[in-house]
PDB file of C-alpha atoms in Angstrom:
ATOM      1  CA  MET A   8      86.315  51.056 117.142  1.00  0.00           C
ATOM      2  CA  CYS A   9      87.143  48.276 119.369  1.00  0.00           C
ATOM      3  CA  GLY A  10      84.885  44.937 118.074  1.00  0.00           C
ATOM      4  CA  VAL A  11      82.286  43.473 120.200  1.00  0.00           C
ATOM      5  CA  TRP A  12      82.706  41.919 124.109  1.00  0.00           C
ATOM      6  CA  HIS A  13      79.904  40.098 125.036  1.00  0.00           C
ATOM      7  CA  GLN A  14      78.758  40.003 128.612  1.00  0.00           C
ATOM      8  CA  SER A  15      76.081  37.715 129.506  1.00  0.00           C
ATOM      9  CA  LEU A  16      74.351  35.111 127.491  1.00  0.00           C
ATOM     10  CA  LEU A  17      71.759  36.794 126.664  1.00  0.00           C
ATOM     11  CA  MET A  18      74.175  38.158 123.878  1.00  0.00           C
ATOM     12  CA  LEU A  19      74.500  41.740 125.750  1.00  0.00           C
ATOM     13  CA  ILE A  20      76.346  42.952 122.918  1.00  0.00           C
ATOM     14  CA  THR A  21      78.972  46.159 124.194  1.00  0.00           C
ATOM     15  CA  ASN A  22      81.273  48.027 121.579  1.00  0.00           C
ATOM     16  CA  THR A  23      84.275  50.192 122.743  1.00  0.00           C
ATOM     17  CA  PHE A  24      85.115  53.456 121.104  1.00  0.00           C
ATOM     18  CA  THR A  25      88.556  54.133 121.435  1.00  0.00           C
ATOM     19  CA  PHE A  26      90.518  56.771 120.703  1.00  0.00           C
ATOM     20  CA  ILE A  27      94.463  57.478 120.369  1.00  0.00           C
ATOM     21  CA  ASP A  28      96.706  60.624 120.218  1.00  0.00           C
ATOM     22  CA  ASP A  29      99.550  59.830 117.442  1.00  0.00           C
ATOM     23  CA  TYR A  30     101.578  62.666 119.458  1.00  0.00           C
ATOM     24  CA  SER A  31     100.817  61.118 123.036  1.00  0.00           C
ATOM     25  CA  ARG A  32     100.265  57.895 123.183  1.00  0.00           C
ATOM     26  CA  PHE A  33      97.193  59.209 125.070  1.00  0.00           C
ATOM     27  CA  THR A  34      94.053  56.804 125.116  1.00  0.00           C
ATOM     28  CA  TRP A  35      90.449  57.715 125.484  1.00  0.00           C
ATOM     29  CA  ILE A  36      87.666  55.359 125.810  1.00  0.00           C
ATOM     30  CA  TYR A  37      83.841  55.497 125.348  1.00  0.00           C
ATOM     31  CA  PHE A  38      81.417  52.305 125.326  1.00  0.00           C
ATOM     32  CA  LEU A  39      78.414  52.122 123.052  1.00  0.00           C
ATOM     33  CA  HIS A  40      75.515  49.905 122.850  1.00  0.00           C
ATOM     34  CA  SER A  41      75.659  49.293 119.193  1.00  0.00           C
ATOM     35  CA  LYS A  42      77.324  50.289 116.187  1.00  0.00           C
ATOM     36  CA  ASP A  43      74.867  53.678 115.401  1.00  0.00           C
ATOM     37  CA  GLU A  44      76.328  55.694 118.223  1.00  0.00           C
ATOM     38  CA  VAL A  45      79.679  56.165 116.790  1.00  0.00           C
ATOM     39  CA  PHE A  46      79.044  59.102 114.711  1.00  0.00           C
ATOM     40  CA  SER A  47      77.518  61.109 118.078  1.00  0.00           C
ATOM     41  CA  VAL A  48      80.092  60.119 120.386  1.00  0.00           C
ATOM     42  CA  PHE A  49      82.801  61.406 117.791  1.00  0.00           C
ATOM     43  CA  LYS A  50      81.009  64.711 117.909  1.00  0.00           C
ATOM     44  CA  ILE A  51      81.448  64.791 121.156  1.00  0.00           C
ATOM     45  CA  PHE A  52      85.212  63.643 121.453  1.00  0.00           C
ATOM     46  CA  HIS A  53      85.850  66.485 118.938  1.00  0.00           C
ATOM     47  CA  ALA A  54      83.963  69.286 120.717  1.00  0.00           C
ATOM     48  CA  HIS A  55      86.216  68.012 124.165  1.00  0.00           C
ATOM     49  CA  ILE A  56      89.575  68.328 122.039  1.00  0.00           C
ATOM     50  CA  GLN A  57      87.873  71.791 121.279  1.00  0.00           C
ATOM     51  CA  MET A  58      87.238  72.769 123.921  1.00  0.00           C
ATOM     52  CA  GLN A  59      89.804  71.212 126.016  1.00  0.00           C
ATOM     53  CA  PHE A  60      93.101  71.376 124.016  1.00  0.00           C
ATOM     54  CA  SER A  61      92.157  74.504 122.108  1.00  0.00           C
ATOM     55  CA  ALA A  62      93.088  72.207 119.041  1.00  0.00           C
ATOM     56  CA  GLN A  63      92.454  70.543 116.129  1.00  0.00           C
ATOM     57  CA  ILE A  64      91.843  67.008 115.123  1.00  0.00           C
ATOM     58  CA  LYS A  65      93.625  66.710 111.757  1.00  0.00           C
ATOM     59  CA  ILE A  66      93.364  63.260 110.783  1.00  0.00           C
ATOM     60  CA  LEU A  67      90.885  60.853 111.609  1.00  0.00           C
ATOM     61  CA  ARG A  68      92.389  57.128 110.282  1.00  0.00           C
ATOM     62  CA  SER A  69      90.438  53.926 110.669  1.00  0.00           C
ATOM     63  CA  ASP A  70      89.425  51.293 109.080  1.00  0.00           C
ATOM     64  CA  ASN A  71      86.451  50.984 105.903  1.00  0.00           C
ATOM     65  CA  GLY A  72      84.003  49.683 108.553  1.00  0.00           C
ATOM     66  CA  GLY A  73      80.050  50.800 107.828  1.00  0.00           C
ATOM     67  CA  GLU A  74      80.522  53.223 110.760  1.00  0.00           C
ATOM     68  CA  TYR A  75      82.473  55.393 109.543  1.00  0.00           C
ATOM     69  CA  MET A  76      81.357  55.982 105.583  1.00  0.00           C
ATOM     70  CA  SER A  77      78.144  57.155 106.218  1.00  0.00           C
ATOM     71  CA  HIS A  78      77.402  60.860 104.596  1.00  0.00           C
ATOM     72  CA  LEU A  79      76.319  61.853 107.863  1.00  0.00           C
ATOM     73  CA  PHE A  80      79.819  61.360 109.360  1.00  0.00           C
ATOM     74  CA  GLN A  81      81.994  62.322 105.858  1.00  0.00           C
ATOM     75  CA  ASP A  82      80.126  65.531 105.634  1.00  0.00           C
ATOM     76  CA  PHE A  83      81.181  66.026 108.849  1.00  0.00           C
ATOM     77  CA  LEU A  84      84.764  65.327 108.256  1.00  0.00           C
ATOM     78  CA  GLN A  85      84.807  67.271 104.837  1.00  0.00           C
ATOM     79  CA  HIS A  86      83.207  70.552 106.627  1.00  0.00           C
ATOM     80  CA  HIS A  87      85.910  70.220 109.456  1.00  0.00           C
ATOM     81  CA  GLY A  88      88.881  69.688 106.934  1.00  0.00           C
ATOM     82  CA  ILE A  89      89.521  66.568 109.320  1.00  0.00           C
ATOM     83  CA  ILE A  90      91.215  64.004 106.358  1.00  0.00           C
ATOM     84  CA  SER A  91      89.603  60.828 106.893  1.00  0.00           C
ATOM     85  CA  GLN A  92      92.373  58.302 106.247  1.00  0.00           C
ATOM     86  CA  ARG A  93      91.182  54.302 105.830  1.00  0.00           C
ATOM     87  CA  SER A  94      93.387  50.989 105.879  1.00  0.00           C
ATOM     88  CA  CYS A  95      92.770  49.069 102.892  1.00  0.00           C
ATOM     89  CA  PRO A  96      91.055  45.796 103.420  1.00  0.00           C
ATOM     90  CA  SER A  97      92.764  43.411 105.473  1.00  0.00           C
ATOM     91  CA  THR A  98      95.509  44.999 106.129  1.00  0.00           C
ATOM     92  CA  PRO A  99      94.991  45.836 109.594  1.00  0.00           C
ATOM     93  CA  GLN A 100      99.199  46.870 109.938  1.00  0.00           C
ATOM     94  CA  GLN A 101      98.607  49.925 108.217  1.00  0.00           C
ATOM     95  CA  ASN A 102      96.692  50.929 111.296  1.00  0.00           C
ATOM     96  CA  GLY A 103      99.447  49.220 114.054  1.00  0.00           C
ATOM     97  CA  VAL A 104      99.614  51.722 116.436  1.00  0.00           C
ATOM     98  CA  ALA A 105      95.089  50.814 116.614  1.00  0.00           C
ATOM     99  CA  GLU A 106      96.359  47.255 116.792  1.00  0.00           C
ATOM    100  CA  ARG A 107      98.905  46.961 119.056  1.00  0.00           C
ATOM    101  CA  LYS A 108      96.543  48.909 121.312  1.00  0.00           C
ATOM    102  CA  ASN A 109      94.394  46.732 120.892  1.00  0.00           C
ATOM    103  CA  ARG A 110      95.741  43.859 122.386  1.00  0.00           C
ATOM    104  CA  HIS A 111      98.015  46.112 124.851  1.00  0.00           C
ATOM    105  CA  LEU A 112      94.387  46.793 126.678  1.00  0.00           C
ATOM    106  CA  LEU A 113      93.036  42.875 126.237  1.00  0.00           C
ATOM    107  CA  ASP A 114      96.216  41.793 128.205  1.00  0.00           C
ATOM    108  CA  ILE A 115      96.007  44.402 130.822  1.00  0.00           C
ATOM    109  CA  VAL A 116      92.259  43.506 131.357  1.00  0.00           C
ATOM    110  CA  ARG A 117      92.756  39.771 131.051  1.00  0.00           C
ATOM    111  CA  THR A 118      95.798  40.085 134.030  1.00  0.00           C
ATOM    112  CA  LEU A 119      93.721  42.587 136.747  1.00  0.00           C
ATOM    113  CA  LEU A 120      90.879  40.107 136.169  1.00  0.00           C
ATOM    114  CA  LEU A 121      92.395  37.087 136.603  1.00  0.00           C
ATOM    115  CA  GLU A 122      95.057  38.002 139.431  1.00  0.00           C
ATOM    116  CA  SER A 123      92.923  39.313 141.692  1.00  0.00           C
ATOM    117  CA  SER A 124      89.842  36.164 140.667  1.00  0.00           C
ATOM    118  CA  THR A 125      87.611  39.352 139.990  1.00  0.00           C
ATOM    119  CA  PRO A 126      84.141  37.505 137.910  1.00  0.00           C
ATOM    120  CA  SER A 127      84.668  38.472 134.228  1.00  0.00           C
ATOM    121  CA  ARG A 128      81.478  40.449 134.534  1.00  0.00           C
ATOM    122  CA  PHE A 129      83.441  43.476 135.810  1.00  0.00           C
ATOM    123  CA  TRP A 130      85.206  43.604 132.848  1.00  0.00           C
ATOM    124  CA  CYS A 131      84.159  47.153 131.928  1.00  0.00           C
ATOM    125  CA  LYS A 132      85.260  48.596 135.685  1.00  0.00           C
ATOM    126  CA  ALA A 133      88.957  46.707 133.999  1.00  0.00           C
ATOM    127  CA  LEU A 134      89.072  48.276 131.057  1.00  0.00           C
ATOM    128  CA  PHE A 135      88.677  51.911 132.290  1.00  0.00           C
ATOM    129  CA  THR A 136      91.724  50.647 135.079  1.00  0.00           C
ATOM    130  CA  ALA A 137      93.495  49.550 132.196  1.00  0.00           C
ATOM    131  CA  VAL A 138      93.623  52.832 130.444  1.00  0.00           C
ATOM    132  CA  HIS A 139      93.981  54.715 133.326  1.00  0.00           C
ATOM    133  CA  LEU A 140      97.337  52.839 133.662  1.00  0.00           C
ATOM    134  CA  ILE A 141      98.769  52.982 130.214  1.00  0.00           C
ATOM    135  CA  ASN A 142      97.939  56.480 130.251  1.00  0.00           C
ATOM    136  CA  ARG A 143     100.086  56.940 133.087  1.00  0.00           C
ATOM    137  CA  LEU A 144     103.151  54.201 132.415  1.00  0.00           C
ATOM    138  CA  PRO A 145     106.284  54.834 130.805  1.00  0.00           C
ATOM    139  CA  SER A 146     106.502  53.995 127.045  1.00  0.00           C
ATOM    140  CA  PRO A 147     109.761  53.291 125.130  1.00  0.00           C
ATOM    141  CA  THR A 148     107.860  54.877 122.416  1.00  0.00           C
ATOM    142  CA  LEU A 149     107.490  58.200 124.100  1.00  0.00           C
ATOM    143  CA  ASN A 150     111.609  58.123 124.781  1.00  0.00           C
ATOM    144  CA  HIS A 151     110.332  56.208 128.544  1.00  0.00           C
ATOM    145  CA  ASP A 152     107.900  59.199 128.467  1.00  0.00           C
ATOM    146  CA  THR A 153     104.332  58.757 129.960  1.00  0.00           C
ATOM    147  CA  PRO A 154     100.616  59.809 127.567  1.00  0.00           C
ATOM    148  CA  PHE A 155      99.734  62.053 130.213  1.00  0.00           C
ATOM    149  CA  ILE A 156     102.444  64.301 130.858  1.00  0.00           C
ATOM    150  CA  ARG A 157     103.262  64.042 127.019  1.00  0.00           C
ATOM    151  CA  LEU A 158      99.550  65.227 125.982  1.00  0.00           C
ATOM    152  CA  PHE A 159      99.152  67.709 129.553  1.00  0.00           C
ATOM    153  CA  GLY A 160     102.450  69.055 129.628  1.00  0.00           C
ATOM    154  CA  HIS A 161     102.685  68.763 133.680  1.00  0.00           C
ATOM    155  CA  PRO A 162     104.017  65.866 136.209  1.00  0.00           C
ATOM    156  CA  LEU A 163     101.875  62.821 137.897  1.00  0.00           C
ATOM    157  CA  THR A 164     101.568  61.457 141.043  1.00  0.00           C
ATOM    158  CA  TYR A 165     101.019  57.833 141.799  1.00  0.00           C
ATOM    159  CA  SER A 166     100.200  57.877 145.262  1.00  0.00           C
ATOM    160  CA  ASN A 167      96.651  57.870 144.328  1.00  0.00           C
ATOM    161  CA  LEU A 168      96.597  54.240 142.573  1.00  0.00           C
ATOM    162  CA  TYR A 169      95.985  51.120 144.432  1.00  0.00           C
ATOM    163  CA  THR A 170      95.827  47.642 142.976  1.00  0.00           C
ATOM    164  CA  PHE A 171      92.536  46.393 141.397  1.00  0.00           C
ATOM    165  CA  GLY A 172      90.773  44.086 143.184  1.00  0.00           C
ATOM    166  CA  CYS A 173      92.010  44.620 146.686  1.00  0.00           C
ATOM    167  CA  VAL A 174      90.081  44.516 149.562  1.00  0.00           C
ATOM    168  CA  CYS A 175      89.228  48.352 150.682  1.00  0.00           C
ATOM    169  CA  TYR A 176      86.751  49.981 153.426  1.00  0.00           C
ATOM    170  CA  VAL A 177      84.614  52.927 151.999  1.00  0.00           C
ATOM    171  CA  HIS A 178      83.782  55.414 155.194  1.00  0.00           C
ATOM    172  CA  LEU A 179      80.040  55.349 155.858  1.00  0.00           C
ATOM    173  CA  PRO A 180      78.819  59.385 156.544  1.00  0.00           C
ATOM    174  CA  ALA A 181      77.001  60.017 159.605  1.00  0.00           C
ATOM    175  CA  HIS A 182      73.314  59.637 157.998  1.00  0.00           C
ATOM    176  CA  GLU A 183      73.958  56.534 156.850  1.00  0.00           C
ATOM    177  CA  ARG A 184      74.653  54.450 160.018  1.00  0.00           C
ATOM    178  CA  THR A 185      73.651  54.379 163.428  1.00  0.00           C
ATOM    179  CA  ARG A 186      75.989  55.142 166.676  1.00  0.00           C
ATOM    180  CA  LEU A 187      76.580  51.438 167.295  1.00  0.00           C
ATOM    181  CA  MET A 188      76.880  50.690 163.568  1.00  0.00           C
ATOM    182  CA  ALA A 189      80.734  50.001 162.063  1.00  0.00           C
ATOM    183  CA  GLN A 190      81.915  53.474 161.043  1.00  0.00           C
ATOM    184  CA  SER A 191      82.849  51.536 157.286  1.00  0.00           C
ATOM    185  CA  ILE A 192      82.090  48.428 155.544  1.00  0.00           C
ATOM    186  CA  GLN A 193      83.945  46.282 153.628  1.00  0.00           C
ATOM    187  CA  CYS A 194      84.092  46.511 149.615  1.00  0.00           C
ATOM    188  CA  ALA A 195      86.211  45.394 146.525  1.00  0.00           C
ATOM    189  CA  PHE A 196      88.493  48.622 144.856  1.00  0.00           C
ATOM    190  CA  LEU A 197      87.478  48.409 141.289  1.00  0.00           C
ATOM    191  CA  GLY A 198      88.872  51.566 139.593  1.00  0.00           C
ATOM    192  CA  TYR A 199      88.481  55.018 139.632  1.00  0.00           C
ATOM    193  CA  SER A 200      86.005  57.527 138.456  1.00  0.00           C
ATOM    194  CA  VAL A 201      86.221  59.598 135.391  1.00  0.00           C
ATOM    195  CA  HIS A 202      83.931  62.624 136.242  1.00  0.00           C
ATOM    196  CA  GLN A 203      84.969  62.650 140.263  1.00  0.00           C
ATOM    197  CA  LYS A 204      87.877  62.802 142.225  1.00  0.00           C
ATOM    198  CA  GLY A 205      86.808  59.644 143.946  1.00  0.00           C
ATOM    199  CA  PHE A 206      87.390  55.312 144.428  1.00  0.00           C
ATOM    200  CA  LEU A 207      84.938  52.733 142.185  1.00  0.00           C
ATOM    201  CA  CYS A 208      84.113  50.776 145.271  1.00  0.00           C
ATOM    202  CA  TYR A 209      81.543  47.157 145.115  1.00  0.00           C
ATOM    203  CA  ASP A 210      79.101  47.040 147.870  1.00  0.00           C
ATOM    204  CA  PRO A 211      79.044  43.093 147.818  1.00  0.00           C
ATOM    205  CA  ASN A 212      75.745  43.415 150.316  1.00  0.00           C
ATOM    206  CA  LEU A 213      74.036  45.925 147.898  1.00  0.00           C
ATOM    207  CA  ARG A 214      75.355  44.384 144.925  1.00  0.00           C
ATOM    208  CA  ARG A 215      76.468  48.214 143.791  1.00  0.00           C
ATOM    209  CA  THR A 216      79.259  50.090 142.973  1.00  0.00           C
ATOM    210  CA  GLN A 217      79.359  53.608 144.891  1.00  0.00           C
ATOM    211  CA  ILE A 218      82.218  56.627 144.338  1.00  0.00           C
ATOM    212  CA  SER A 219      83.715  57.561 147.464  1.00  0.00           C
ATOM    213  CA  LYS A 220      86.929  59.046 148.648  1.00  0.00           C
ATOM    214  CA  ASN A 221      87.343  58.535 152.155  1.00  0.00           C
ATOM    215  CA  VAL A 222      88.591  54.762 151.301  1.00  0.00           C
ATOM    216  CA  ILE A 223      91.635  52.681 153.035  1.00  0.00           C
ATOM    217  CA  PHE A 224      92.775  50.039 150.886  1.00  0.00           C
ATOM    218  CA  LEU A 225      94.198  46.496 152.385  1.00  0.00           C
ATOM    219  CA  GLU A 226      96.639  45.890 148.578  1.00  0.00           C
ATOM    220  CA  ASN A 227      97.575  42.384 149.486  1.00  0.00           C
ATOM    221  CA  GLN A 228      94.286  40.717 149.843  1.00  0.00           C
ATOM    222  CA  TYR A 229      91.635  40.455 147.202  1.00  0.00           C
ATOM    223  CA  PHE A 230      88.349  41.123 148.008  1.00  0.00           C
ATOM    224  CA  PHE A 231      86.995  38.329 145.540  1.00  0.00           C
ATOM    225  CA  SER A 232      89.804  35.527 146.275  1.00  0.00           C
ATOM    226  CA  MET A 233      87.944  35.915 150.398  1.00  0.00           C
ATOM    227  CA  HIS A 234      84.833  36.098 149.469  1.00  0.00           C
ATOM    228  CA  GLN A 235      83.441  33.345 147.211  1.00  0.00           C
ATOM    229  CA  ASP A 236      80.182  33.766 148.806  1.00  0.00           C
ATOM    230  CA  HIS A 237      79.656  37.015 146.853  1.00  0.00           C
ATOM    231  CA  VAL A 238      80.566  35.625 143.755  1.00  0.00           C
ATOM    232  CA  PRO A 239      77.146  34.772 141.876  1.00  0.00           C
ATOM    233  CA  PRO A 240      77.213  32.467 138.457  1.00  0.00           C
ATOM    234  CA  SER A 241      78.780  34.392 135.788  1.00  0.00           C
ATOM    235  CA  PHE A 242      78.537  33.305 132.732  1.00  0.00           C
ATOM    236  CA  SER A 243      80.944  36.400 131.277  1.00  0.00           C
ATOM    237  CA  VAL A 244      83.775  36.068 128.633  1.00  0.00           C
ATOM    238  CA  LEU A 245      86.309  37.982 127.462  1.00  0.00           C
ATOM    239  CA  PRO A 246      86.768  39.204 123.813  1.00  0.00           C
ATOM    240  CA  MET A 247      88.500  37.897 121.884  1.00  0.00           C
ATOM    241  CA  PHE A 248      90.257  38.938 118.208  1.00  0.00           C
ATOM    242  CA  THR A 249      89.726  37.469 115.092  1.00  0.00           C
ATOM    243  CA  ASN A 250      90.676  38.661 111.535  1.00  0.00           C
ATOM    244  CA  SER A 251      88.120  36.829 110.002  1.00  0.00           C
ATOM    245  CA  SER A 252      84.779  39.072 108.660  1.00  0.00           C
ATOM    246  CA  ALA A 253      82.716  35.884 109.488  1.00  0.00           C
ATOM    247  CA  ALA A 254      83.614  35.032 113.044  1.00  0.00           C
ATOM    248  CA  LEU A 255      81.280  35.949 116.005  1.00  0.00           C
ATOM    249  CA  VAL A 256      83.737  38.798 117.548  1.00  0.00           C
ATOM    250  CA  LEU A 257      85.204  40.977 115.739  1.00  0.00           C
ATOM    251  CA  SER A 258      88.138  43.178 115.600  1.00  0.00           C
ATOM    252  CA  LYS A 259      87.911  46.394 114.770  1.00  0.00           C
ATOM    253  CA  PRO A 260      90.949  49.019 114.467  1.00  0.00           C
ATOM    254  CA  LEU A 261      91.110  51.796 116.769  1.00  0.00           C
ATOM    255  CA  LEU A 262      90.903  55.131 115.788  1.00  0.00           C
ATOM    256  CA  VAL A 263      94.139  57.106 115.809  1.00  0.00           C
ATOM    257  CA  TYR A 264      93.726  61.583 115.510  1.00  0.00           C
ATOM    258  CA  GLN A 265      96.583  63.660 115.324  1.00  0.00           C
ATOM    259  CA  ARG A 266      96.693  67.349 116.739  1.00  0.00           C
ATOM    260  CA  ARG A 267      98.011  70.322 115.788  1.00  0.00           C
ATOM    261  CA  SER A 268     101.377  70.823 117.737  1.00  0.00           C
ATOM    262  CA  SER A 269     103.462  69.542 120.259  1.00  0.00           C
ATOM    263  CA  THR A 270     102.354  71.753 122.804  1.00  0.00           C
ATOM    264  CA  THR A 271      99.172  72.101 124.604  1.00  0.00           C
ATOM    265  CA  SER A 272      98.361  74.600 127.026  1.00  0.00           C
ATOM    266  CA  HIS A 273      96.196  75.218 129.581  1.00  0.00           C
TER     267      HIS A 273
END
């Protein structure tokens, strides 16, 4: 569980629930409205691992957060033979993989937003992009292999990776334009779609994000650096990490699960 993220002065707080495969270091991330959703999200993740990888979660490593200690959660783990490993109080180093992942994600999110001058209200898009990139980057921990290759067992292509926040032109279908209109609209590239083979493109005129496959990228131009008039006042702030339990913004360790074998079949 990765702390709380303050999105606005209205104190809209969103929690991120992150899973790390101990073998491949592959990362999954979920957004929660409250910690009450932790158990239901874990059940979804558990089913995903069983169905997609024909594997069983053997160990769940976490801190001693109350969201993991409920009777329903613990009964579910016991029923499925999952060992619950928890770090000792005030010893985050016992869950070092998760702690380092927290810091790594935050560093990349901050870099993506600041380098592209993207308003921090788009932090969730930057976070999804950070996870997408980390899973595809070589890691010294994996002997310079990538989490993606280690988990799925086949090579990947980098030809569909583009600069976060850059200018992009999204093709307009014929039914969305007249004969005299431009055939594309200028947008900001904000990452990759999870459930579709497309790109997330922010339309400043409609102030909404759309998914499109037919996109042309200008990676040497950052959209928000060129269009300050499309950037409304933003009171968003990036998350802070602290070891103080009394602080408003907390850092919760991520969860780590361990697969039964080091090979995955598809």
